[in-house]
Amino acid sequence: MTTIRIVSKLAGVSTATVSRTLKNPQLVSPDTRQRVMQAVQSAGYRPNQLARNFSSGKAYAVVVLVPNVANPFFSRVIRGIEQEAQACGYAVLLGDTQGSVSREQEYARMGLTSQADGLIQLDSRYPFSPEDRELASTVPFVNACERITEPAGYPVVELDNRGAARALTQHLLDLNLKRLAVITGPAHSPIVRDRLAGTQDALLGAGLTLDPAAVVAGDFSMQSGHDAAAQLLQQPQRPQAIFCMNDEMAIGAMSCIRKHGLRIPQDIAIAGFDNIEYAGFTEPGLTTIDQPAEQLGRQAMRALYQLMQGTPLAQQHMMLPYRLVVRDSTAAITDKK
């Protein structure tokens, strides 16, 4: 049987340090915490979790609410959360809400019944039911990725979506692609509104406006991107470029464009958002905005951990940077024969 002594030898620390790391990880340095947790995993050590939970009154678990666990972007965010949670001695309970309010509230209630010590919401809706709101104010809570629109005192970790969309649109304008169409996500989403505002910022700066008929709503799925592109191709004047508000819709749009016998980017340029793994393997490669998804997840978990430890946060609103990734799906039509 693996013992705490074996773990201490593997990590190069005392048994007291191993015990402290498992019981109160905030009391040890991040480097030591990482070495101990790696040794625990390598040795297959399983501390008496029930005794630990009983003595501390904690579950040593957090709930993460995700609107679509199959979305490649969210899988990267979850990976970052789990990496940080493990280093802090916490397990992650994943709630795939599938956009259902009732499922969301059911998962959120785990934070009210001692099944979890904190909650991370990756969607734009406050997850607790109206009858649970007063008690919910005592639950450590962090909002990440999407931004909950109603006023609240919880921390938010997000990307500069408006700035990112502005930069991507400016890239298209610099390529002399001025007849722009946009495939958005759901209208209720704050990040959709931010990205649309960023697109309009860049167009306004160039003395252009966005034709309302050139804005078609999707739901972040490949199929919706395909269907929205088909709708845009039926318009009297074909767009020179289509900005899709996530990569999955962009991949769907690319499929539709090819089915119509059109070339990318010679006939229509395509750009996405997120830089999921598939974006670099499409043909042609997809120009997109890279979101630091794993960093976003780690930052959200760090903030939640501080709240669970009763440590004040240096800032409530954390805005992470973006990066424009230019690939072959965008090019100036005037430069192509």
mmCIF file of C-alpha atoms in Angstrom:
data_model
loop_
_atom_site.group_PDB
_atom_site.id
_atom_site.type_symbol
_atom_site.label_atom_id
_atom_site.label_comp_id
_atom_site.label_asym_id
_atom_site.label_seq_id
_atom_site.Cartn_x
_atom_site.Cartn_y
_atom_site.Cartn_z
ATOM 1 C CA MET A 1 0.000 0.000 0.000
ATOM 2 C CA THR A 2 1.258 3.466 -0.914
ATOM 3 C CA THR A 3 1.888 5.591 2.159
ATOM 4 C CA ILE A 4 2.495 9.233 2.824
ATOM 5 C CA ARG A 5 6.173 8.408 3.409
ATOM 6 C CA ILE A 6 6.567 7.154 -0.162
ATOM 7 C CA VAL A 7 4.955 10.363 -1.442
ATOM 8 C CA SER A 8 7.306 12.481 0.681
ATOM 9 C CA LYS A 9 10.366 10.681 -0.744
ATOM 10 C CA LEU A 10 9.173 11.113 -4.324
ATOM 11 C CA ALA A 11 8.495 14.809 -3.778
ATOM 12 C CA GLY A 12 11.679 15.396 -1.789
ATOM 13 C CA VAL A 13 9.806 16.930 1.156
ATOM 14 C CA SER A 14 8.876 15.915 4.671
ATOM 15 C CA THR A 15 5.767 13.932 5.526
ATOM 16 C CA ALA A 16 4.528 17.015 7.381
ATOM 17 C CA THR A 17 4.761 19.035 4.153
ATOM 18 C CA VAL A 18 2.822 16.363 2.264
ATOM 19 C CA SER A 19 0.133 16.400 4.942
ATOM 20 C CA ARG A 20 0.012 20.206 4.917
ATOM 21 C CA THR A 21 -0.286 20.247 1.126
ATOM 22 C CA LEU A 22 -3.209 17.836 1.162
ATOM 23 C CA LYS A 23 -5.039 19.488 4.034
ATOM 24 C CA ASN A 24 -4.157 23.176 3.592
ATOM 25 C CA PRO A 25 -2.547 23.687 0.154
ATOM 26 C CA GLN A 26 -2.675 27.471 0.532
ATOM 27 C CA LEU A 27 0.021 27.209 3.222
ATOM 28 C CA VAL A 28 2.685 25.827 0.860
ATOM 29 C CA SER A 29 4.376 27.403 -2.134
ATOM 30 C CA PRO A 30 2.998 26.704 -5.645
ATOM 31 C CA ASP A 31 6.212 24.870 -6.590
ATOM 32 C CA THR A 32 6.044 22.580 -3.546
ATOM 33 C CA ARG A 33 2.332 22.042 -4.054
ATOM 34 C CA GLN A 34 2.917 20.965 -7.639
ATOM 35 C CA ARG A 35 5.728 18.559 -6.692
ATOM 36 C CA VAL A 36 3.638 16.960 -3.960
ATOM 37 C CA MET A 37 0.552 16.573 -6.174
ATOM 38 C CA GLN A 38 2.682 15.045 -8.943
ATOM 39 C CA ALA A 39 4.158 12.610 -6.416
ATOM 40 C CA VAL A 40 0.678 11.753 -5.130
ATOM 41 C CA GLN A 41 -0.451 10.976 -8.679
ATOM 42 C CA SER A 42 2.711 9.044 -9.547
ATOM 43 C CA ALA A 43 2.524 6.945 -6.389
ATOM 44 C CA GLY A 44 -1.206 6.355 -6.666
ATOM 45 C CA TYR A 45 -1.654 7.616 -3.108
ATOM 46 C CA ARG A 46 -5.251 7.919 -1.901
ATOM 47 C CA PRO A 47 -5.618 9.848 1.370
ATOM 48 C CA ASN A 48 -8.610 9.173 3.564
ATOM 49 C CA GLN A 49 -10.882 11.701 1.867
ATOM 50 C CA LEU A 50 -13.896 10.994 4.062
ATOM 51 C CA ALA A 51 -11.923 11.673 7.231
ATOM 52 C CA ARG A 52 -10.442 14.797 5.683
ATOM 53 C CA ASN A 53 -13.862 16.110 4.669
ATOM 54 C CA PHE A 54 -15.413 15.295 8.023
ATOM 55 C CA SER A 55 -12.697 17.003 10.048
ATOM 56 C CA SER A 56 -12.659 20.153 7.918
ATOM 57 C CA GLY A 57 -16.348 20.461 7.065
ATOM 58 C CA LYS A 58 -15.382 20.865 3.397
ATOM 59 C CA ALA A 59 -16.181 18.815 0.299
ATOM 60 C CA TYR A 60 -12.874 19.654 -1.416
ATOM 61 C CA ALA A 61 -14.783 19.786 -4.703
ATOM 62 C CA VAL A 62 -15.999 22.559 -6.986
ATOM 63 C CA VAL A 63 -18.802 22.550 -9.538
ATOM 64 C CA VAL A 64 -18.179 23.856 -13.059
ATOM 65 C CA LEU A 65 -21.256 24.674 -15.142
ATOM 66 C CA VAL A 66 -20.645 24.412 -18.894
ATOM 67 C CA PRO A 67 -23.331 25.039 -21.545
ATOM 68 C CA ASN A 68 -21.943 22.473 -23.993
ATOM 69 C CA VAL A 69 -19.251 20.052 -22.900
ATOM 70 C CA ALA A 70 -18.751 18.898 -26.513
ATOM 71 C CA ASN A 71 -17.575 22.361 -27.594
ATOM 72 C CA PRO A 72 -13.776 22.170 -28.136
ATOM 73 C CA PHE A 73 -13.248 25.632 -26.667
ATOM 74 C CA PHE A 74 -14.924 24.729 -23.378
ATOM 75 C CA SER A 75 -12.942 21.488 -23.156
ATOM 76 C CA ARG A 76 -9.736 23.584 -23.096
ATOM 77 C CA VAL A 77 -11.147 25.874 -20.404
ATOM 78 C CA ILE A 78 -12.122 22.850 -18.300
ATOM 79 C CA ARG A 79 -8.625 21.418 -18.702
ATOM 80 C CA GLY A 80 -7.169 24.611 -17.229
ATOM 81 C CA ILE A 81 -9.654 24.534 -14.337
ATOM 82 C CA GLU A 82 -8.845 20.906 -13.542
ATOM 83 C CA GLN A 83 -5.086 21.495 -13.642
ATOM 84 C CA GLU A 84 -5.337 24.328 -11.140
ATOM 85 C CA ALA A 85 -7.946 22.553 -8.999
ATOM 86 C CA GLN A 86 -5.765 19.463 -8.668
ATOM 87 C CA ALA A 87 -2.809 21.597 -7.624
ATOM 88 C CA CYS A 88 -5.024 23.128 -4.931
ATOM 89 C CA GLY A 89 -6.261 19.737 -3.709
ATOM 90 C CA TYR A 90 -9.769 20.004 -5.156
ATOM 91 C CA ALA A 91 -11.836 17.748 -7.413
ATOM 92 C CA VAL A 92 -13.939 19.147 -10.255
ATOM 93 C CA LEU A 93 -17.598 18.163 -10.649
ATOM 94 C CA LEU A 94 -18.697 18.945 -14.202
ATOM 95 C CA GLY A 95 -22.275 20.020 -14.905
ATOM 96 C CA ASP A 96 -23.173 19.906 -18.611
ATOM 97 C CA THR A 97 -26.252 22.152 -18.522
ATOM 98 C CA GLN A 98 -27.055 21.871 -22.256
ATOM 99 C CA GLY A 99 -28.656 25.305 -22.046
ATOM 100 C CA SER A 100 -31.320 24.076 -19.606
ATOM 101 C CA VAL A 101 -32.223 26.466 -16.764
ATOM 102 C CA SER A 102 -33.510 23.634 -14.569
ATOM 103 C CA ARG A 103 -30.335 21.562 -15.037
ATOM 104 C CA GLU A 104 -28.251 24.652 -14.280
ATOM 105 C CA GLN A 105 -30.118 25.366 -11.044
ATOM 106 C CA GLU A 106 -29.924 21.723 -9.988
ATOM 107 C CA TYR A 107 -26.150 21.654 -10.399
ATOM 108 C CA ALA A 108 -25.782 25.054 -8.711
ATOM 109 C CA ARG A 109 -27.710 23.779 -5.707
ATOM 110 C CA MET A 110 -24.809 21.419 -4.964
ATOM 111 C CA GLY A 111 -22.981 24.455 -3.604
ATOM 112 C CA LEU A 112 -25.803 24.989 -1.109
ATOM 113 C CA THR A 113 -25.878 21.415 0.207
ATOM 114 C CA SER A 114 -22.202 20.919 1.122
ATOM 115 C CA GLN A 115 -21.589 18.734 -1.943
ATOM 116 C CA ALA A 116 -19.214 21.392 -3.297
ATOM 117 C CA ASP A 117 -17.299 24.313 -1.806
ATOM 118 C CA GLY A 118 -17.573 26.685 -4.781
ATOM 119 C CA LEU A 119 -18.961 27.199 -8.248
ATOM 120 C CA ILE A 120 -17.669 28.386 -11.650
ATOM 121 C CA GLN A 121 -20.240 29.411 -14.268
ATOM 122 C CA LEU A 122 -19.069 29.404 -17.908
ATOM 123 C CA ASP A 123 -22.368 30.715 -19.289
ATOM 124 C CA SER A 124 -24.094 34.119 -19.244
ATOM 125 C CA ARG A 125 -26.905 33.254 -16.817
ATOM 126 C CA TYR A 126 -26.920 33.517 -13.028
ATOM 127 C CA PRO A 127 -27.306 29.833 -12.092
ATOM 128 C CA PHE A 128 -29.140 29.975 -8.761
ATOM 129 C CA SER A 129 -32.930 29.943 -8.637
ATOM 130 C CA PRO A 130 -34.772 32.981 -7.173
ATOM 131 C CA GLU A 131 -35.625 31.084 -3.975
ATOM 132 C CA ASP A 132 -31.952 30.159 -3.498
ATOM 133 C CA ARG A 133 -30.494 33.633 -4.094
ATOM 134 C CA GLU A 134 -30.174 34.749 -0.484
ATOM 135 C CA LEU A 135 -28.369 31.585 0.589
ATOM 136 C CA ALA A 136 -26.357 31.571 -2.659
ATOM 137 C CA SER A 137 -24.671 34.823 -1.650
ATOM 138 C CA THR A 138 -22.617 32.773 0.840
ATOM 139 C CA VAL A 139 -21.279 30.390 -1.846
ATOM 140 C CA PRO A 140 -17.895 31.255 -3.434
ATOM 141 C CA PHE A 141 -18.740 31.935 -7.064
ATOM 142 C CA VAL A 142 -16.802 32.958 -10.211
ATOM 143 C CA ASN A 143 -18.158 33.812 -13.653
ATOM 144 C CA ALA A 144 -15.855 33.026 -16.616
ATOM 145 C CA CYS A 145 -15.921 33.051 -20.444
ATOM 146 C CA GLU A 146 -19.416 34.440 -20.892
ATOM 147 C CA ARG A 147 -20.405 37.425 -18.764
ATOM 148 C CA ILE A 148 -23.528 37.448 -16.619
ATOM 149 C CA THR A 149 -25.286 40.728 -17.416
ATOM 150 C CA GLU A 150 -27.090 41.377 -14.156
ATOM 151 C CA PRO A 151 -25.254 43.399 -11.469
ATOM 152 C CA ALA A 152 -23.416 41.317 -8.897
ATOM 153 C CA GLY A 153 -20.410 41.243 -6.602
ATOM 154 C CA TYR A 154 -18.738 38.098 -7.924
ATOM 155 C CA PRO A 155 -15.494 38.061 -9.937
ATOM 156 C CA VAL A 156 -15.540 37.806 -13.737
ATOM 157 C CA VAL A 157 -12.766 36.352 -15.932
ATOM 158 C CA GLU A 158 -13.169 37.044 -19.648
ATOM 159 C CA LEU A 159 -11.499 37.938 -22.928
ATOM 160 C CA ASP A 160 -11.452 41.414 -24.466
ATOM 161 C CA ASN A 161 -14.061 40.316 -27.012
ATOM 162 C CA ARG A 162 -14.756 43.777 -28.382
ATOM 163 C CA GLY A 163 -11.067 44.516 -28.951
ATOM 164 C CA ALA A 164 -10.527 41.091 -30.532
ATOM 165 C CA ALA A 165 -13.411 41.503 -33.001
ATOM 166 C CA ARG A 166 -12.178 45.002 -33.839
ATOM 167 C CA ALA A 167 -8.696 43.662 -34.622
ATOM 168 C CA LEU A 168 -10.045 40.820 -36.765
ATOM 169 C CA THR A 169 -12.341 43.147 -38.721
ATOM 170 C CA GLN A 170 -9.494 45.579 -39.239
ATOM 171 C CA HIS A 171 -7.423 42.713 -40.657
ATOM 172 C CA LEU A 172 -10.159 42.067 -43.245
ATOM 173 C CA LEU A 173 -10.406 45.766 -44.086
ATOM 174 C CA ASP A 174 -6.642 45.975 -44.541
ATOM 175 C CA LEU A 175 -6.995 43.240 -47.178
ATOM 176 C CA ASN A 176 -9.490 45.467 -49.026
ATOM 177 C CA LEU A 177 -12.376 43.167 -48.017
ATOM 178 C CA LYS A 178 -15.009 45.797 -47.344
ATOM 179 C CA ARG A 179 -18.232 43.948 -48.113
ATOM 180 C CA LEU A 180 -18.409 42.092 -44.826
ATOM 181 C CA ALA A 181 -20.993 39.653 -43.444
ATOM 182 C CA VAL A 182 -21.173 38.351 -39.883
ATOM 183 C CA ILE A 183 -22.497 35.068 -38.511
ATOM 184 C CA THR A 184 -23.238 35.742 -34.845
ATOM 185 C CA GLY A 185 -24.146 33.557 -31.886
ATOM 186 C CA PRO A 186 -27.405 33.876 -29.909
ATOM 187 C CA ALA A 187 -28.570 37.483 -29.537
ATOM 188 C CA HIS A 188 -28.874 37.226 -25.735
ATOM 189 C CA SER A 189 -25.142 36.495 -25.353
ATOM 190 C CA PRO A 190 -23.041 39.403 -24.001
ATOM 191 C CA ILE A 191 -19.964 38.195 -25.896
ATOM 192 C CA VAL A 192 -21.947 38.256 -29.151
ATOM 193 C CA ARG A 193 -22.920 41.856 -28.484
ATOM 194 C CA ASP A 194 -19.296 42.719 -27.624
ATOM 195 C CA ARG A 195 -17.951 41.090 -30.790
ATOM 196 C CA LEU A 196 -20.566 42.775 -32.951
ATOM 197 C CA ALA A 197 -19.702 46.129 -31.369
ATOM 198 C CA GLY A 198 -16.012 45.537 -32.103
ATOM 199 C CA THR A 199 -16.817 44.790 -35.755
ATOM 200 C CA GLN A 200 -18.845 47.983 -36.004
ATOM 201 C CA ASP A 201 -16.021 49.967 -34.356
ATOM 202 C CA ALA A 202 -13.591 48.944 -37.100
ATOM 203 C CA LEU A 203 -16.085 49.577 -39.895
ATOM 204 C CA LEU A 204 -16.979 52.991 -38.515
ATOM 205 C CA GLY A 205 -13.297 53.875 -38.366
ATOM 206 C CA ALA A 206 -13.096 53.084 -42.096
ATOM 207 C CA GLY A 207 -16.190 55.130 -42.906
ATOM 208 C CA LEU A 208 -18.283 51.981 -43.503
ATOM 209 C CA THR A 209 -21.421 50.525 -41.987
ATOM 210 C CA LEU A 210 -22.595 46.951 -41.500
ATOM 211 C CA ASP A 211 -25.633 46.054 -43.612
ATOM 212 C CA PRO A 212 -28.268 44.546 -41.250
ATOM 213 C CA ALA A 213 -29.092 41.978 -43.949
ATOM 214 C CA ALA A 214 -25.466 40.795 -43.770
ATOM 215 C CA VAL A 215 -25.812 39.807 -40.090
ATOM 216 C CA VAL A 216 -27.205 36.283 -39.606
ATOM 217 C CA ALA A 217 -27.596 34.543 -36.240
ATOM 218 C CA GLY A 218 -26.199 31.087 -35.532
ATOM 219 C CA ASP A 219 -25.979 29.054 -32.331
ATOM 220 C CA PHE A 220 -22.197 28.358 -32.294
ATOM 221 C CA SER A 221 -22.668 24.946 -33.982
ATOM 222 C CA MET A 222 -21.191 23.853 -37.340
ATOM 223 C CA GLN A 223 -24.653 23.243 -38.747
ATOM 224 C CA SER A 224 -25.786 26.775 -37.905
ATOM 225 C CA GLY A 225 -22.665 28.170 -39.590
ATOM 226 C CA HIS A 226 -23.446 26.125 -42.705
ATOM 227 C CA ASP A 227 -27.077 27.279 -42.759
ATOM 228 C CA ALA A 228 -26.196 30.939 -42.129
ATOM 229 C CA ALA A 229 -23.637 30.903 -44.959
ATOM 230 C CA ALA A 230 -26.259 29.436 -47.298
ATOM 231 C CA GLN A 231 -28.572 32.303 -46.371
ATOM 232 C CA LEU A 232 -25.844 34.871 -47.067
ATOM 233 C CA LEU A 233 -25.054 33.323 -50.449
ATOM 234 C CA GLN A 234 -28.671 33.797 -51.520
ATOM 235 C CA GLN A 235 -28.398 37.576 -51.208
ATOM 236 C CA PRO A 236 -28.156 39.678 -54.386
ATOM 237 C CA GLN A 237 -24.592 40.756 -53.656
ATOM 238 C CA ARG A 238 -22.224 38.104 -52.322
ATOM 239 C CA PRO A 239 -20.064 39.126 -49.340
ATOM 240 C CA GLN A 240 -16.326 39.395 -49.828
ATOM 241 C CA ALA A 241 -15.655 38.068 -46.339
ATOM 242 C CA ILE A 242 -17.594 36.368 -43.547
ATOM 243 C CA PHE A 243 -16.636 36.792 -39.892
ATOM 244 C CA CYS A 244 -17.994 33.864 -37.862
ATOM 245 C CA MET A 245 -18.145 34.395 -34.107
ATOM 246 C CA ASN A 246 -16.661 31.006 -33.370
ATOM 247 C CA ASP A 247 -14.532 28.484 -35.259
ATOM 248 C CA GLU A 248 -17.165 25.759 -35.392
ATOM 249 C CA MET A 249 -19.554 28.022 -37.299
ATOM 250 C CA ALA A 250 -16.650 29.081 -39.543
ATOM 251 C CA ILE A 251 -15.925 25.423 -40.395
ATOM 252 C CA GLY A 252 -19.615 24.908 -41.219
ATOM 253 C CA ALA A 253 -19.600 28.032 -43.387
ATOM 254 C CA MET A 254 -16.495 26.833 -45.256
ATOM 255 C CA SER A 255 -18.253 23.562 -46.069
ATOM 256 C CA CYS A 256 -21.278 25.421 -47.441
ATOM 257 C CA ILE A 257 -19.143 27.745 -49.575
ATOM 258 C CA ARG A 258 -17.306 24.819 -51.155
ATOM 259 C CA LYS A 259 -20.615 23.060 -51.879
ATOM 260 C CA HIS A 260 -21.608 26.139 -53.889
ATOM 261 C CA GLY A 261 -18.497 25.782 -56.004
ATOM 262 C CA LEU A 262 -16.795 28.836 -54.508
ATOM 263 C CA ARG A 263 -13.166 29.130 -53.455
ATOM 264 C CA ILE A 264 -11.748 30.260 -50.111
ATOM 265 C CA PRO A 265 -10.345 32.919 -49.985
ATOM 266 C CA GLN A 266 -10.378 33.735 -53.725
ATOM 267 C CA ASP A 267 -14.167 34.130 -53.816
ATOM 268 C CA ILE A 268 -14.989 34.569 -50.123
ATOM 269 C CA ALA A 269 -12.635 34.988 -47.183
ATOM 270 C CA ILE A 270 -13.584 33.321 -43.886
ATOM 271 C CA ALA A 271 -12.515 34.146 -40.331
ATOM 272 C CA GLY A 272 -13.454 32.540 -37.033
ATOM 273 C CA PHE A 273 -12.962 33.038 -33.305
ATOM 274 C CA ASP A 274 -11.423 30.813 -30.554
ATOM 275 C CA ASN A 275 -8.542 29.069 -32.365
ATOM 276 C CA ILE A 276 -9.707 25.559 -31.551
ATOM 277 C CA GLU A 277 -7.332 22.773 -32.552
ATOM 278 C CA TYR A 278 -9.178 22.055 -35.800
ATOM 279 C CA ALA A 279 -8.678 25.657 -37.000
ATOM 280 C CA GLY A 280 -5.096 24.943 -38.002
ATOM 281 C CA PHE A 281 -6.054 21.798 -39.937
ATOM 282 C CA THR A 282 -8.870 23.077 -42.138
ATOM 283 C CA GLU A 283 -8.177 23.578 -45.840
ATOM 284 C CA PRO A 284 -7.281 26.369 -46.111
ATOM 285 C CA GLY A 285 -6.155 27.067 -42.545
ATOM 286 C CA LEU A 286 -8.635 29.256 -40.665
ATOM 287 C CA THR A 287 -7.786 32.821 -39.671
ATOM 288 C CA THR A 288 -9.113 33.322 -36.161
ATOM 289 C CA ILE A 289 -8.754 34.940 -32.741
ATOM 290 C CA ASP A 290 -6.799 32.875 -30.263
ATOM 291 C CA GLN A 291 -8.343 32.813 -26.797
ATOM 292 C CA PRO A 292 -6.033 31.647 -23.984
ATOM 293 C CA ALA A 293 -8.646 29.076 -22.972
ATOM 294 C CA GLU A 294 -6.580 27.071 -20.499
ATOM 295 C CA GLN A 295 -5.229 30.238 -18.895
ATOM 296 C CA LEU A 296 -8.800 31.480 -18.600
ATOM 297 C CA GLY A 297 -9.750 28.284 -16.776
ATOM 298 C CA ARG A 298 -6.741 28.429 -14.469
ATOM 299 C CA GLN A 299 -7.403 32.078 -13.640
ATOM 300 C CA ALA A 300 -11.038 31.332 -12.821
ATOM 301 C CA MET A 301 -10.033 28.463 -10.508
ATOM 302 C CA ARG A 302 -7.366 30.591 -8.803
ATOM 303 C CA ALA A 303 -9.947 33.287 -8.111
ATOM 304 C CA LEU A 304 -12.415 30.712 -6.772
ATOM 305 C CA TYR A 305 -9.734 29.153 -4.574
ATOM 306 C CA GLN A 306 -8.948 32.538 -3.039
ATOM 307 C CA LEU A 307 -12.632 33.095 -2.319
ATOM 308 C CA MET A 308 -12.936 29.653 -0.717
ATOM 309 C CA GLN A 309 -9.928 30.497 1.476
ATOM 310 C CA GLY A 310 -11.455 33.824 2.487
ATOM 311 C CA THR A 311 -8.673 35.784 0.761
ATOM 312 C CA PRO A 312 -9.702 39.107 -0.840
ATOM 313 C CA LEU A 313 -9.127 39.350 -4.596
ATOM 314 C CA ALA A 314 -6.864 42.073 -5.970
ATOM 315 C CA GLN A 315 -9.394 42.661 -8.770
ATOM 316 C CA GLN A 316 -12.955 41.565 -9.452
ATOM 317 C CA HIS A 317 -12.837 41.888 -13.240
ATOM 318 C CA MET A 318 -10.007 40.072 -15.027
ATOM 319 C CA MET A 319 -9.653 40.749 -18.768
ATOM 320 C CA LEU A 320 -7.323 38.379 -20.632
ATOM 321 C CA PRO A 321 -5.533 39.314 -23.877
ATOM 322 C CA TYR A 322 -6.299 37.933 -27.338
ATOM 323 C CA ARG A 323 -4.067 37.134 -30.314
ATOM 324 C CA LEU A 324 -4.928 37.417 -34.002
ATOM 325 C CA VAL A 325 -3.855 34.264 -35.863
ATOM 326 C CA VAL A 326 -3.686 34.863 -39.624
ATOM 327 C CA ARG A 327 -3.938 31.805 -41.875
ATOM 328 C CA ASP A 328 -4.806 31.218 -45.535
ATOM 329 C CA SER A 329 -8.599 31.568 -45.267
ATOM 330 C CA THR A 330 -8.261 35.354 -45.529
ATOM 331 C CA ALA A 331 -6.605 37.203 -48.390
ATOM 332 C CA ALA A 332 -7.320 40.224 -50.572
ATOM 333 C CA ILE A 333 -9.638 39.226 -53.407
ATOM 334 C CA THR A 334 -8.040 41.878 -55.601
ATOM 335 C CA ASP A 335 -4.723 40.056 -55.250
ATOM 336 C CA LYS A 336 -6.139 36.777 -56.542
ATOM 337 C CA LYS A 337 -6.560 35.777 -60.189
#
